[in-house]
């Protein structure tokens, strides 16, 4: 059974930092691309960042580029999101999800999601 | 970035109704369109991928159609558990974008 379990959320002051983790099990982690998607309270879904299966290729939404870093440790089956210079509008539930890529394309269909980690940026 | 719009933003329906939700992309995305259902406090659940392919385990009353820029999610004979918010998502670009959502509630 595929399981994704986020951790590391919490309350942080504006300008602060936080690192989210997503522990994966039930599938061969090192062969899947991974992504973070967030949802502000009462709002829609916003893609945040993605990383390829080997950790080399990364993409970021403009809203987080230069402040957030996505990474992975395939030896620990864990995905990370390092968040710096946090702002009030980063307040959201952060979900991790996996998806498959072939040499020519990626599905980017998110079949499995974690339960989410709440990040609150407030003074 | 590819912008996604949905209509309506909300709708009221009754059990047994047929419901249609529309999603439009700001440029052609071929059939790279996925639909999700989300209930309060839960992660989204994939319903349809590649515009019209039903995800395993999803009831056949859900269907999707469209290609290019215009897409539709249809729920035939709404069940009580279908009252939720529905999001479309383009997977054409590495920079994924979601529609703003359509909330389906009780009439």
JSON list of C-alpha atoms in Angstrom, two decimals:
[
{"chain": "A", "resi": 1, "resn": "UNK", "atom": "CA", "xyz": [0.00, 0.00, 0.00]},
{"chain": "A", "resi": 2, "resn": "UNK", "atom": "CA", "xyz": [1.37, 3.38, -1.03]},
{"chain": "A", "resi": 3, "resn": "UNK", "atom": "CA", "xyz": [1.76, 5.74, 1.91]},
{"chain": "A", "resi": 4, "resn": "UNK", "atom": "CA", "xyz": [2.98, 9.33, 2.01]},
{"chain": "A", "resi": 5, "resn": "UNK", "atom": "CA", "xyz": [3.34, 10.94, 5.41]},
{"chain": "A", "resi": 6, "resn": "UNK", "atom": "CA", "xyz": [4.16, 14.63, 5.76]},
{"chain": "A", "resi": 7, "resn": "UNK", "atom": "CA", "xyz": [5.70, 16.09, 8.89]},
{"chain": "A", "resi": 8, "resn": "UNK", "atom": "CA", "xyz": [7.39, 19.28, 10.03]},
{"chain": "A", "resi": 9, "resn": "UNK", "atom": "CA", "xyz": [4.52, 21.70, 9.81]},
{"chain": "A", "resi": 10, "resn": "UNK", "atom": "CA", "xyz": [3.79, 24.26, 12.48]},
{"chain": "A", "resi": 11, "resn": "UNK", "atom": "CA", "xyz": [3.62, 27.93, 13.41]},
{"chain": "A", "resi": 12, "resn": "UNK", "atom": "CA", "xyz": [6.47, 30.17, 12.24]},
{"chain": "A", "resi": 13, "resn": "UNK", "atom": "CA", "xyz": [6.97, 33.92, 12.26]},
{"chain": "A", "resi": 14, "resn": "UNK", "atom": "CA", "xyz": [7.15, 35.92, 9.04]},
{"chain": "A", "resi": 15, "resn": "UNK", "atom": "CA", "xyz": [10.68, 35.76, 7.66]},
{"chain": "A", "resi": 16, "resn": "UNK", "atom": "CA", "xyz": [11.31, 32.44, 9.38]},
{"chain": "A", "resi": 17, "resn": "UNK", "atom": "CA", "xyz": [12.18, 29.02, 8.02]},
{"chain": "A", "resi": 18, "resn": "UNK", "atom": "CA", "xyz": [10.71, 25.55, 8.18]},
{"chain": "A", "resi": 19, "resn": "UNK", "atom": "CA", "xyz": [11.51, 22.17, 6.63]},
{"chain": "A", "resi": 20, "resn": "UNK", "atom": "CA", "xyz": [8.79, 19.75, 5.64]},
{"chain": "A", "resi": 21, "resn": "UNK", "atom": "CA", "xyz": [9.42, 16.05, 5.17]},
{"chain": "A", "resi": 22, "resn": "UNK", "atom": "CA", "xyz": [7.40, 13.44, 3.32]},
{"chain": "A", "resi": 23, "resn": "UNK", "atom": "CA", "xyz": [8.16, 9.83, 4.22]},
{"chain": "A", "resi": 24, "resn": "UNK", "atom": "CA", "xyz": [7.23, 7.41, 1.46]},
{"chain": "A", "resi": 25, "resn": "UNK", "atom": "CA", "xyz": [6.52, 3.69, 1.57]},
{"chain": "A", "resi": 26, "resn": "UNK", "atom": "CA", "xyz": [4.79, 1.01, -0.47]},
{"chain": "A", "resi": 27, "resn": "UNK", "atom": "CA", "xyz": [6.45, 1.86, -3.79]},
{"chain": "A", "resi": 28, "resn": "UNK", "atom": "CA", "xyz": [9.94, 2.14, -5.22]},
{"chain": "A", "resi": 29, "resn": "UNK", "atom": "CA", "xyz": [10.59, 5.73, -4.20]},
{"chain": "A", "resi": 30, "resn": "UNK", "atom": "CA", "xyz": [13.71, 6.17, -6.29]},
{"chain": "A", "resi": 31, "resn": "UNK", "atom": "CA", "xyz": [11.80, 5.57, -9.52]},
{"chain": "A", "resi": 32, "resn": "UNK", "atom": "CA", "xyz": [9.09, 8.19, -9.00]},
{"chain": "A", "resi": 33, "resn": "UNK", "atom": "CA", "xyz": [9.12, 11.95, -9.40]},
{"chain": "A", "resi": 34, "resn": "UNK", "atom": "CA", "xyz": [7.68, 13.83, -6.45]},
{"chain": "A", "resi": 35, "resn": "UNK", "atom": "CA", "xyz": [5.84, 17.08, -5.98]},
{"chain": "A", "resi": 36, "resn": "UNK", "atom": "CA", "xyz": [4.52, 19.46, -3.32]},
{"chain": "A", "resi": 37, "resn": "UNK", "atom": "CA", "xyz": [1.06, 21.02, -3.68]},
{"chain": "A", "resi": 38, "resn": "UNK", "atom": "CA", "xyz": [-0.39, 23.48, -1.16]},
{"chain": "A", "resi": 39, "resn": "UNK", "atom": "CA", "xyz": [-3.83, 24.73, -0.26]},
{"chain": "A", "resi": 40, "resn": "UNK", "atom": "CA", "xyz": [-4.40, 27.93, 1.65]},
{"chain": "A", "resi": 41, "resn": "UNK", "atom": "CA", "xyz": [-7.34, 27.87, 4.09]},
{"chain": "A", "resi": 42, "resn": "UNK", "atom": "CA", "xyz": [-10.60, 27.86, 2.14]},
{"chain": "A", "resi": 43, "resn": "UNK", "atom": "CA", "xyz": [-8.77, 28.21, -1.17]},
{"chain": "A", "resi": 44, "resn": "UNK", "atom": "CA", "xyz": [-7.86, 26.08, -4.16]},
{"chain": "A", "resi": 45, "resn": "UNK", "atom": "CA", "xyz": [-4.86, 23.91, -4.94]},
{"chain": "A", "resi": 46, "resn": "UNK", "atom": "CA", "xyz": [-1.51, 25.45, -5.89]},
{"chain": "A", "resi": 47, "resn": "UNK", "atom": "CA", "xyz": [1.41, 23.45, -7.27]},
{"chain": "A", "resi": 48, "resn": "UNK", "atom": "CA", "xyz": [4.59, 24.44, -5.42]},
{"chain": "A", "resi": 49, "resn": "UNK", "atom": "CA", "xyz": [7.54, 22.40, -6.70]},
{"chain": "A", "resi": 50, "resn": "UNK", "atom": "CA", "xyz": [8.56, 19.11, -8.29]},
{"chain": "A", "resi": 51, "resn": "UNK", "atom": "CA", "xyz": [11.71, 17.00, -8.35]},
{"chain": "A", "resi": 52, "resn": "UNK", "atom": "CA", "xyz": [12.77, 14.20, -10.65]},
{"chain": "A", "resi": 53, "resn": "UNK", "atom": "CA", "xyz": [13.40, 10.67, -9.49]},
{"chain": "A", "resi": 54, "resn": "UNK", "atom": "CA", "xyz": [17.15, 11.19, -9.15]},
{"chain": "A", "resi": 55, "resn": "UNK", "atom": "CA", "xyz": [16.83, 14.59, -7.52]},
{"chain": "A", "resi": 56, "resn": "UNK", "atom": "CA", "xyz": [18.58, 16.50, -10.28]},
{"chain": "A", "resi": 57, "resn": "UNK", "atom": "CA", "xyz": [15.69, 18.13, -12.14]},
{"chain": "A", "resi": 58, "resn": "UNK", "atom": "CA", "xyz": [13.59, 20.58, -10.13]},
{"chain": "A", "resi": 59, "resn": "UNK", "atom": "CA", "xyz": [10.84, 23.07, -10.96]},
{"chain": "A", "resi": 60, "resn": "UNK", "atom": "CA", "xyz": [9.27, 25.77, -8.81]},
{"chain": "A", "resi": 61, "resn": "UNK", "atom": "CA", "xyz": [6.21, 27.96, -8.92]},
{"chain": "A", "resi": 62, "resn": "UNK", "atom": "CA", "xyz": [7.09, 31.63, -9.35]},
{"chain": "A", "resi": 63, "resn": "UNK", "atom": "CA", "xyz": [5.51, 32.34, -5.96]},
{"chain": "A", "resi": 64, "resn": "UNK", "atom": "CA", "xyz": [8.19, 30.31, -4.13]},
{"chain": "A", "resi": 65, "resn": "UNK", "atom": "CA", "xyz": [11.18, 30.42, -6.46]},
{"chain": "A", "resi": 66, "resn": "UNK", "atom": "CA", "xyz": [14.30, 31.57, -4.63]},
{"chain": "A", "resi": 67, "resn": "UNK", "atom": "CA", "xyz": [12.75, 30.94, -1.22]},
{"chain": "A", "resi": 68, "resn": "UNK", "atom": "CA", "xyz": [11.84, 27.23, -1.26]},
{"chain": "A", "resi": 69, "resn": "UNK", "atom": "CA", "xyz": [14.06, 24.25, -2.09]},
{"chain": "A", "resi": 70, "resn": "UNK", "atom": "CA", "xyz": [12.74, 20.81, -2.95]},
{"chain": "A", "resi": 71, "resn": "UNK", "atom": "CA", "xyz": [15.05, 17.84, -2.45]},
{"chain": "A", "resi": 72, "resn": "UNK", "atom": "CA", "xyz": [14.96, 14.13, -1.81]},
{"chain": "A", "resi": 73, "resn": "UNK", "atom": "CA", "xyz": [17.00, 11.40, -0.16]},
{"chain": "A", "resi": 74, "resn": "UNK", "atom": "CA", "xyz": [16.38, 8.16, -2.01]},
{"chain": "A", "resi": 75, "resn": "UNK", "atom": "CA", "xyz": [18.32, 6.20, 0.61]},
{"chain": "A", "resi": 76, "resn": "UNK", "atom": "CA", "xyz": [15.75, 7.32, 3.20]},
{"chain": "A", "resi": 77, "resn": "UNK", "atom": "CA", "xyz": [12.68, 7.30, 0.93]},
{"chain": "A", "resi": 78, "resn": "UNK", "atom": "CA", "xyz": [12.04, 10.86, 1.96]},
{"chain": "A", "resi": 79, "resn": "UNK", "atom": "CA", "xyz": [11.10, 14.07, 0.16]},
{"chain": "A", "resi": 80, "resn": "UNK", "atom": "CA", "xyz": [11.84, 17.49, 1.62]},
{"chain": "A", "resi": 81, "resn": "UNK", "atom": "CA", "xyz": [10.72, 21.08, 1.21]},
{"chain": "A", "resi": 82, "resn": "UNK", "atom": "CA", "xyz": [13.00, 23.68, 2.75]},
{"chain": "A", "resi": 83, "resn": "UNK", "atom": "CA", "xyz": [11.06, 26.91, 3.16]},
{"chain": "A", "resi": 84, "resn": "UNK", "atom": "CA", "xyz": [12.83, 30.21, 3.87]},
{"chain": "A", "resi": 85, "resn": "UNK", "atom": "CA", "xyz": [11.72, 33.85, 4.08]},
{"chain": "A", "resi": 86, "resn": "UNK", "atom": "CA", "xyz": [8.23, 32.68, 4.87]},
{"chain": "A", "resi": 87, "resn": "UNK", "atom": "CA", "xyz": [5.34, 35.07, 4.35]},
{"chain": "A", "resi": 88, "resn": "UNK", "atom": "CA", "xyz": [1.76, 35.15, 5.59]},
{"chain": "A", "resi": 89, "resn": "UNK", "atom": "CA", "xyz": [0.55, 34.04, 2.16]},
{"chain": "A", "resi": 90, "resn": "UNK", "atom": "CA", "xyz": [2.57, 30.82, 2.49]},
{"chain": "A", "resi": 91, "resn": "UNK", "atom": "CA", "xyz": [0.09, 29.72, 5.16]},
{"chain": "A", "resi": 92, "resn": "UNK", "atom": "CA", "xyz": [-1.43, 26.50, 3.81]},
{"chain": "A", "resi": 93, "resn": "UNK", "atom": "CA", "xyz": [-1.73, 22.77, 4.09]},
{"chain": "A", "resi": 94, "resn": "UNK", "atom": "CA", "xyz": [1.19, 21.28, 2.17]},
{"chain": "A", "resi": 95, "resn": "UNK", "atom": "CA", "xyz": [0.67, 17.95, 0.43]},
{"chain": "A", "resi": 96, "resn": "UNK", "atom": "CA", "xyz": [3.25, 15.68, -1.16]},
{"chain": "A", "resi": 97, "resn": "UNK", "atom": "CA", "xyz": [2.37, 13.43, -4.08]},
{"chain": "A", "resi": 98, "resn": "UNK", "atom": "CA", "xyz": [4.17, 11.07, -6.46]},
{"chain": "A", "resi": 99, "resn": "UNK", "atom": "CA", "xyz": [3.96, 10.60, -10.20]},
{"chain": "A", "resi": 100, "resn": "UNK", "atom": "CA", "xyz": [5.69, 8.68, -12.94]},
{"chain": "A", "resi": 101, "resn": "UNK", "atom": "CA", "xyz": [7.97, 9.84, -15.70]},
{"chain": "A", "resi": 102, "resn": "UNK", "atom": "CA", "xyz": [9.26, 8.05, -18.75]},
{"chain": "A", "resi": 103, "resn": "UNK", "atom": "CA", "xyz": [12.33, 9.16, -20.71]},
{"chain": "A", "resi": 104, "resn": "UNK", "atom": "CA", "xyz": [10.06, 11.25, -22.93]},
{"chain": "A", "resi": 105, "resn": "UNK", "atom": "CA", "xyz": [7.30, 12.54, -20.67]},
{"chain": "A", "resi": 106, "resn": "UNK", "atom": "CA", "xyz": [5.80, 12.70, -17.20]},
{"chain": "A", "resi": 107, "resn": "UNK", "atom": "CA", "xyz": [2.24, 11.82, -16.27]},
{"chain": "A", "resi": 108, "resn": "UNK", "atom": "CA", "xyz": [1.88, 14.51, -13.59]},
{"chain": "A", "resi": 109, "resn": "UNK", "atom": "CA", "xyz": [-1.32, 12.78, -12.47]},
{"chain": "A", "resi": 110, "resn": "UNK", "atom": "CA", "xyz": [-1.35, 12.66, -8.70]},
{"chain": "A", "resi": 111, "resn": "UNK", "atom": "CA", "xyz": [-2.84, 9.34, -7.73]},
{"chain": "A", "resi": 112, "resn": "UNK", "atom": "CA", "xyz": [-1.40, 9.22, -4.21]},
{"chain": "A", "resi": 113, "resn": "UNK", "atom": "CA", "xyz": [-1.30, 12.10, -1.75]},
{"chain": "A", "resi": 114, "resn": "UNK", "atom": "CA", "xyz": [-0.20, 12.48, 1.84]},
{"chain": "A", "resi": 115, "resn": "UNK", "atom": "CA", "xyz": [-2.57, 13.68, 4.54]},
{"chain": "A", "resi": 116, "resn": "UNK", "atom": "CA", "xyz": [-1.04, 17.15, 4.50]},
{"chain": "A", "resi": 117, "resn": "UNK", "atom": "CA", "xyz": [1.03, 19.29, 6.88]},
{"chain": "A", "resi": 118, "resn": "UNK", "atom": "CA", "xyz": [-0.29, 22.65, 8.06]},
{"chain": "A", "resi": 119, "resn": "UNK", "atom": "CA", "xyz": [2.12, 25.56, 7.92]},
{"chain": "A", "resi": 120, "resn": "UNK", "atom": "CA", "xyz": [0.99, 28.77, 9.60]},
{"chain": "A", "resi": 121, "resn": "UNK", "atom": "CA", "xyz": [3.01, 31.94, 9.12]},
{"chain": "A", "resi": 122, "resn": "UNK", "atom": "CA", "xyz": [2.01, 34.51, 11.68]},
{"chain": "A", "resi": 123, "resn": "UNK", "atom": "CA", "xyz": [3.47, 36.79, 14.32]},
{"chain": "B", "resi": 1, "resn": "UNK", "atom": "CA", "xyz": [2.04, 29.68, -17.22]},
{"chain": "B", "resi": 2, "resn": "UNK", "atom": "CA", "xyz": [-1.10, 27.94, -18.46]},
{"chain": "B", "resi": 3, "resn": "UNK", "atom": "CA", "xyz": [-4.16, 29.40, -16.76]},
{"chain": "B", "resi": 4, "resn": "UNK", "atom": "CA", "xyz": [-7.09, 27.16, -15.92]},
{"chain": "B", "resi": 5, "resn": "UNK", "atom": "CA", "xyz": [-10.65, 28.35, -15.41]},
{"chain": "B", "resi": 6, "resn": "UNK", "atom": "CA", "xyz": [-13.70, 26.41, -14.25]},
{"chain": "B", "resi": 7, "resn": "UNK", "atom": "CA", "xyz": [-17.40, 27.04, -14.43]},
{"chain": "B", "resi": 8, "resn": "UNK", "atom": "CA", "xyz": [-19.52, 27.25, -12.52]},
{"chain": "B", "resi": 9, "resn": "UNK", "atom": "CA", "xyz": [-17.67, 28.10, -9.31]},
{"chain": "B", "resi": 10, "resn": "UNK", "atom": "CA", "xyz": [-20.46, 26.44, -7.38]},
{"chain": "B", "resi": 11, "resn": "UNK", "atom": "CA", "xyz": [-23.71, 24.65, -8.07]},
{"chain": "B", "resi": 12, "resn": "UNK", "atom": "CA", "xyz": [-26.58, 23.24, -6.10]},
{"chain": "B", "resi": 13, "resn": "UNK", "atom": "CA", "xyz": [-27.95, 19.86, -7.08]},
{"chain": "B", "resi": 14, "resn": "UNK", "atom": "CA", "xyz": [-30.05, 16.99, -5.81]},
{"chain": "B", "resi": 15, "resn": "UNK", "atom": "CA", "xyz": [-29.36, 13.30, -5.51]},
{"chain": "B", "resi": 16, "resn": "UNK", "atom": "CA", "xyz": [-29.99, 11.74, -8.90]},
{"chain": "B", "resi": 17, "resn": "UNK", "atom": "CA", "xyz": [-29.19, 14.89, -10.88]},
{"chain": "B", "resi": 18, "resn": "UNK", "atom": "CA", "xyz": [-26.78, 14.95, -13.80]},
{"chain": "B", "resi": 19, "resn": "UNK", "atom": "CA", "xyz": [-24.00, 17.47, -13.15]},
{"chain": "B", "resi": 20, "resn": "UNK", "atom": "CA", "xyz": [-21.62, 18.99, -15.69]},
{"chain": "B", "resi": 21, "resn": "UNK", "atom": "CA", "xyz": [-18.53, 21.03, -14.83]},
{"chain": "B", "resi": 22, "resn": "UNK", "atom": "CA", "xyz": [-16.46, 22.80, -17.45]},
{"chain": "B", "resi": 23, "resn": "UNK", "atom": "CA", "xyz": [-12.73, 23.51, -17.41]},
{"chain": "B", "resi": 24, "resn": "UNK", "atom": "CA", "xyz": [-10.90, 25.71, -19.91]},
{"chain": "B", "resi": 25, "resn": "UNK", "atom": "CA", "xyz": [-7.18, 26.11, -20.50]},
{"chain": "B", "resi": 26, "resn": "UNK", "atom": "CA", "xyz": [-5.57, 29.34, -21.69]},
{"chain": "B", "resi": 27, "resn": "UNK", "atom": "CA", "xyz": [-3.77, 27.42, -24.45]},
{"chain": "B", "resi": 28, "resn": "UNK", "atom": "CA", "xyz": [-4.04, 24.00, -26.00]},
{"chain": "B", "resi": 29, "resn": "UNK", "atom": "CA", "xyz": [-3.03, 21.22, -23.62]},
{"chain": "B", "resi": 30, "resn": "UNK", "atom": "CA", "xyz": [-3.98, 18.29, -25.87]},
{"chain": "B", "resi": 31, "resn": "UNK", "atom": "CA", "xyz": [-5.61, 15.76, -23.53]},
{"chain": "B", "resi": 32, "resn": "UNK", "atom": "CA", "xyz": [-3.32, 16.49, -20.56]},
{"chain": "B", "resi": 33, "resn": "UNK", "atom": "CA", "xyz": [-6.15, 17.22, -18.16]},
{"chain": "B", "resi": 34, "resn": "UNK", "atom": "CA", "xyz": [-6.95, 15.55, -14.85]},
{"chain": "B", "resi": 35, "resn": "UNK", "atom": "CA", "xyz": [-9.93, 15.87, -12.51]},
{"chain": "B", "resi": 36, "resn": "UNK", "atom": "CA", "xyz": [-9.90, 15.58, -8.73]},
{"chain": "B", "resi": 37, "resn": "UNK", "atom": "CA", "xyz": [-12.58, 15.42, -6.05]},
{"chain": "B", "resi": 38, "resn": "UNK", "atom": "CA", "xyz": [-11.87, 16.90, -2.64]},
{"chain": "B", "resi": 39, "resn": "UNK", "atom": "CA", "xyz": [-13.89, 16.67, 0.55]},
{"chain": "B", "resi": 40, "resn": "UNK", "atom": "CA", "xyz": [-13.34, 18.96, 3.55]},
{"chain": "B", "resi": 41, "resn": "UNK", "atom": "CA", "xyz": [-10.20, 18.15, 5.50]},
{"chain": "B", "resi": 42, "resn": "UNK", "atom": "CA", "xyz": [-9.08, 15.49, 3.04]},
{"chain": "B", "resi": 43, "resn": "UNK", "atom": "CA", "xyz": [-6.49, 15.30, 0.29]},
{"chain": "B", "resi": 44, "resn": "UNK", "atom": "CA", "xyz": [-7.74, 15.45, -3.29]},
{"chain": "B", "resi": 45, "resn": "UNK", "atom": "CA", "xyz": [-8.72, 12.19, -4.96]},
{"chain": "B", "resi": 46, "resn": "UNK", "atom": "CA", "xyz": [-7.90, 11.54, -8.62]},
{"chain": "B", "resi": 47, "resn": "UNK", "atom": "CA", "xyz": [-11.05, 10.79, -10.64]},
{"chain": "B", "resi": 48, "resn": "UNK", "atom": "CA", "xyz": [-10.12, 11.16, -14.31]},
{"chain": "B", "resi": 49, "resn": "UNK", "atom": "CA", "xyz": [-6.77, 11.43, -16.08]},
{"chain": "B", "resi": 50, "resn": "UNK", "atom": "CA", "xyz": [-5.82, 12.15, -19.67]},
{"chain": "B", "resi": 51, "resn": "UNK", "atom": "CA", "xyz": [-9.14, 13.98, -20.03]},
{"chain": "B", "resi": 52, "resn": "UNK", "atom": "CA", "xyz": [-11.32, 10.89, -20.26]},
{"chain": "B", "resi": 53, "resn": "UNK", "atom": "CA", "xyz": [-9.70, 7.88, -18.57]},
{"chain": "B", "resi": 54, "resn": "UNK", "atom": "CA", "xyz": [-11.42, 6.78, -15.40]},
{"chain": "B", "resi": 55, "resn": "UNK", "atom": "CA", "xyz": [-9.02, 6.18, -12.51]},
{"chain": "B", "resi": 56, "resn": "UNK", "atom": "CA", "xyz": [-9.17, 2.67, -11.08]},
{"chain": "B", "resi": 57, "resn": "UNK", "atom": "CA", "xyz": [-11.82, 2.34, -8.39]},
{"chain": "B", "resi": 58, "resn": "UNK", "atom": "CA", "xyz": [-13.76, 5.45, -9.42]},
{"chain": "B", "resi": 59, "resn": "UNK", "atom": "CA", "xyz": [-17.47, 4.82, -10.10]},
{"chain": "B", "resi": 60, "resn": "UNK", "atom": "CA", "xyz": [-18.54, 4.78, -13.73]},
{"chain": "B", "resi": 61, "resn": "UNK", "atom": "CA", "xyz": [-21.04, 7.59, -13.15]},
{"chain": "B", "resi": 62, "resn": "UNK", "atom": "CA", "xyz": [-18.04, 9.91, -13.48]},
{"chain": "B", "resi": 63, "resn": "UNK", "atom": "CA", "xyz": [-16.85, 10.69, -16.99]},
{"chain": "B", "resi": 64, "resn": "UNK", "atom": "CA", "xyz": [-14.61, 13.21, -18.68]},
{"chain": "B", "resi": 65, "resn": "UNK", "atom": "CA", "xyz": [-14.33, 14.56, -22.18]},
{"chain": "B", "resi": 66, "resn": "UNK", "atom": "CA", "xyz": [-12.59, 17.20, -24.23]},
{"chain": "B", "resi": 67, "resn": "UNK", "atom": "CA", "xyz": [-9.28, 18.06, -25.77]},
{"chain": "B", "resi": 68, "resn": "UNK", "atom": "CA", "xyz": [-7.32, 21.17, -26.69]},
{"chain": "B", "resi": 69, "resn": "UNK", "atom": "CA", "xyz": [-8.66, 23.91, -24.43]},
{"chain": "B", "resi": 70, "resn": "UNK", "atom": "CA", "xyz": [-12.16, 22.82, -23.41]},
{"chain": "B", "resi": 71, "resn": "UNK", "atom": "CA", "xyz": [-12.97, 19.95, -21.07]},
{"chain": "B", "resi": 72, "resn": "UNK", "atom": "CA", "xyz": [-15.97, 18.61, -19.20]},
{"chain": "B", "resi": 73, "resn": "UNK", "atom": "CA", "xyz": [-16.51, 16.48, -16.12]},
{"chain": "B", "resi": 74, "resn": "UNK", "atom": "CA", "xyz": [-19.92, 14.84, -15.93]},
{"chain": "B", "resi": 75, "resn": "UNK", "atom": "CA", "xyz": [-21.46, 13.07, -12.98]},
{"chain": "B", "resi": 76, "resn": "UNK", "atom": "CA", "xyz": [-24.46, 10.99, -13.98]},
{"chain": "B", "resi": 77, "resn": "UNK", "atom": "CA", "xyz": [-27.03, 10.47, -11.25]},
{"chain": "B", "resi": 78, "resn": "UNK", "atom": "CA", "xyz": [-25.41, 12.32, -8.35]},
{"chain": "B", "resi": 79, "resn": "UNK", "atom": "CA", "xyz": [-24.90, 10.21, -5.22]},
{"chain": "B", "resi": 80, "resn": "UNK", "atom": "CA", "xyz": [-24.84, 11.64, -1.66]},
{"chain": "B", "resi": 81, "resn": "UNK", "atom": "CA", "xyz": [-21.09, 11.05, -1.41]},
{"chain": "B", "resi": 82, "resn": "UNK", "atom": "CA", "xyz": [-20.48, 13.15, -4.53]},
{"chain": "B", "resi": 83, "resn": "UNK", "atom": "CA", "xyz": [-21.16, 16.45, -2.78]},
{"chain": "B", "resi": 84, "resn": "UNK", "atom": "CA", "xyz": [-17.65, 17.86, -2.76]},
{"chain": "B", "resi": 85, "resn": "UNK", "atom": "CA", "xyz": [-15.35, 20.29, -4.56]},
{"chain": "B", "resi": 86, "resn": "UNK", "atom": "CA", "xyz": [-13.94, 19.36, -7.97]},
{"chain": "B", "resi": 87, "resn": "UNK", "atom": "CA", "xyz": [-10.69, 20.64, -9.44]},
{"chain": "B", "resi": 88, "resn": "UNK", "atom": "CA", "xyz": [-9.22, 20.30, -12.91]},
{"chain": "B", "resi": 89, "resn": "UNK", "atom": "CA", "xyz": [-5.46, 20.23, -13.40]},
{"chain": "B", "resi": 90, "resn": "UNK", "atom": "CA", "xyz": [-3.34, 20.59, -16.51]},
{"chain": "B", "resi": 91, "resn": "UNK", "atom": "CA", "xyz": [-0.42, 18.17, -16.71]},
{"chain": "B", "resi": 92, "resn": "UNK", "atom": "CA", "xyz": [0.81, 19.39, -20.10]},
{"chain": "B", "resi": 93, "resn": "UNK", "atom": "CA", "xyz": [3.42, 21.71, -18.67]},
{"chain": "B", "resi": 94, "resn": "UNK", "atom": "CA", "xyz": [6.08, 21.03, -16.05]},
{"chain": "B", "resi": 95, "resn": "UNK", "atom": "CA", "xyz": [4.54, 24.02, -14.30]},
{"chain": "B", "resi": 96, "resn": "UNK", "atom": "CA", "xyz": [1.33, 22.36, -13.24]},
{"chain": "B", "resi": 97, "resn": "UNK", "atom": "CA", "xyz": [-1.73, 24.52, -12.68]},
{"chain": "B", "resi": 98, "resn": "UNK", "atom": "CA", "xyz": [-5.13, 23.80, -11.18]},
{"chain": "B", "resi": 99, "resn": "UNK", "atom": "CA", "xyz": [-8.51, 25.29, -11.84]},
{"chain": "B", "resi": 100, "resn": "UNK", "atom": "CA", "xyz": [-10.09, 27.30, -9.01]},
{"chain": "B", "resi": 101, "resn": "UNK", "atom": "CA", "xyz": [-12.57, 24.56, -8.17]},
{"chain": "B", "resi": 102, "resn": "UNK", "atom": "CA", "xyz": [-16.31, 23.90, -8.41]},
{"chain": "B", "resi": 103, "resn": "UNK", "atom": "CA", "xyz": [-18.23, 23.24, -5.22]},
{"chain": "B", "resi": 104, "resn": "UNK", "atom": "CA", "xyz": [-21.20, 20.92, -5.57]},
{"chain": "B", "resi": 105, "resn": "UNK", "atom": "CA", "xyz": [-23.63, 21.21, -2.68]},
{"chain": "B", "resi": 106, "resn": "UNK", "atom": "CA", "xyz": [-27.18, 20.20, -1.80]},
{"chain": "B", "resi": 107, "resn": "UNK", "atom": "CA", "xyz": [-30.01, 22.09, -3.40]}
]
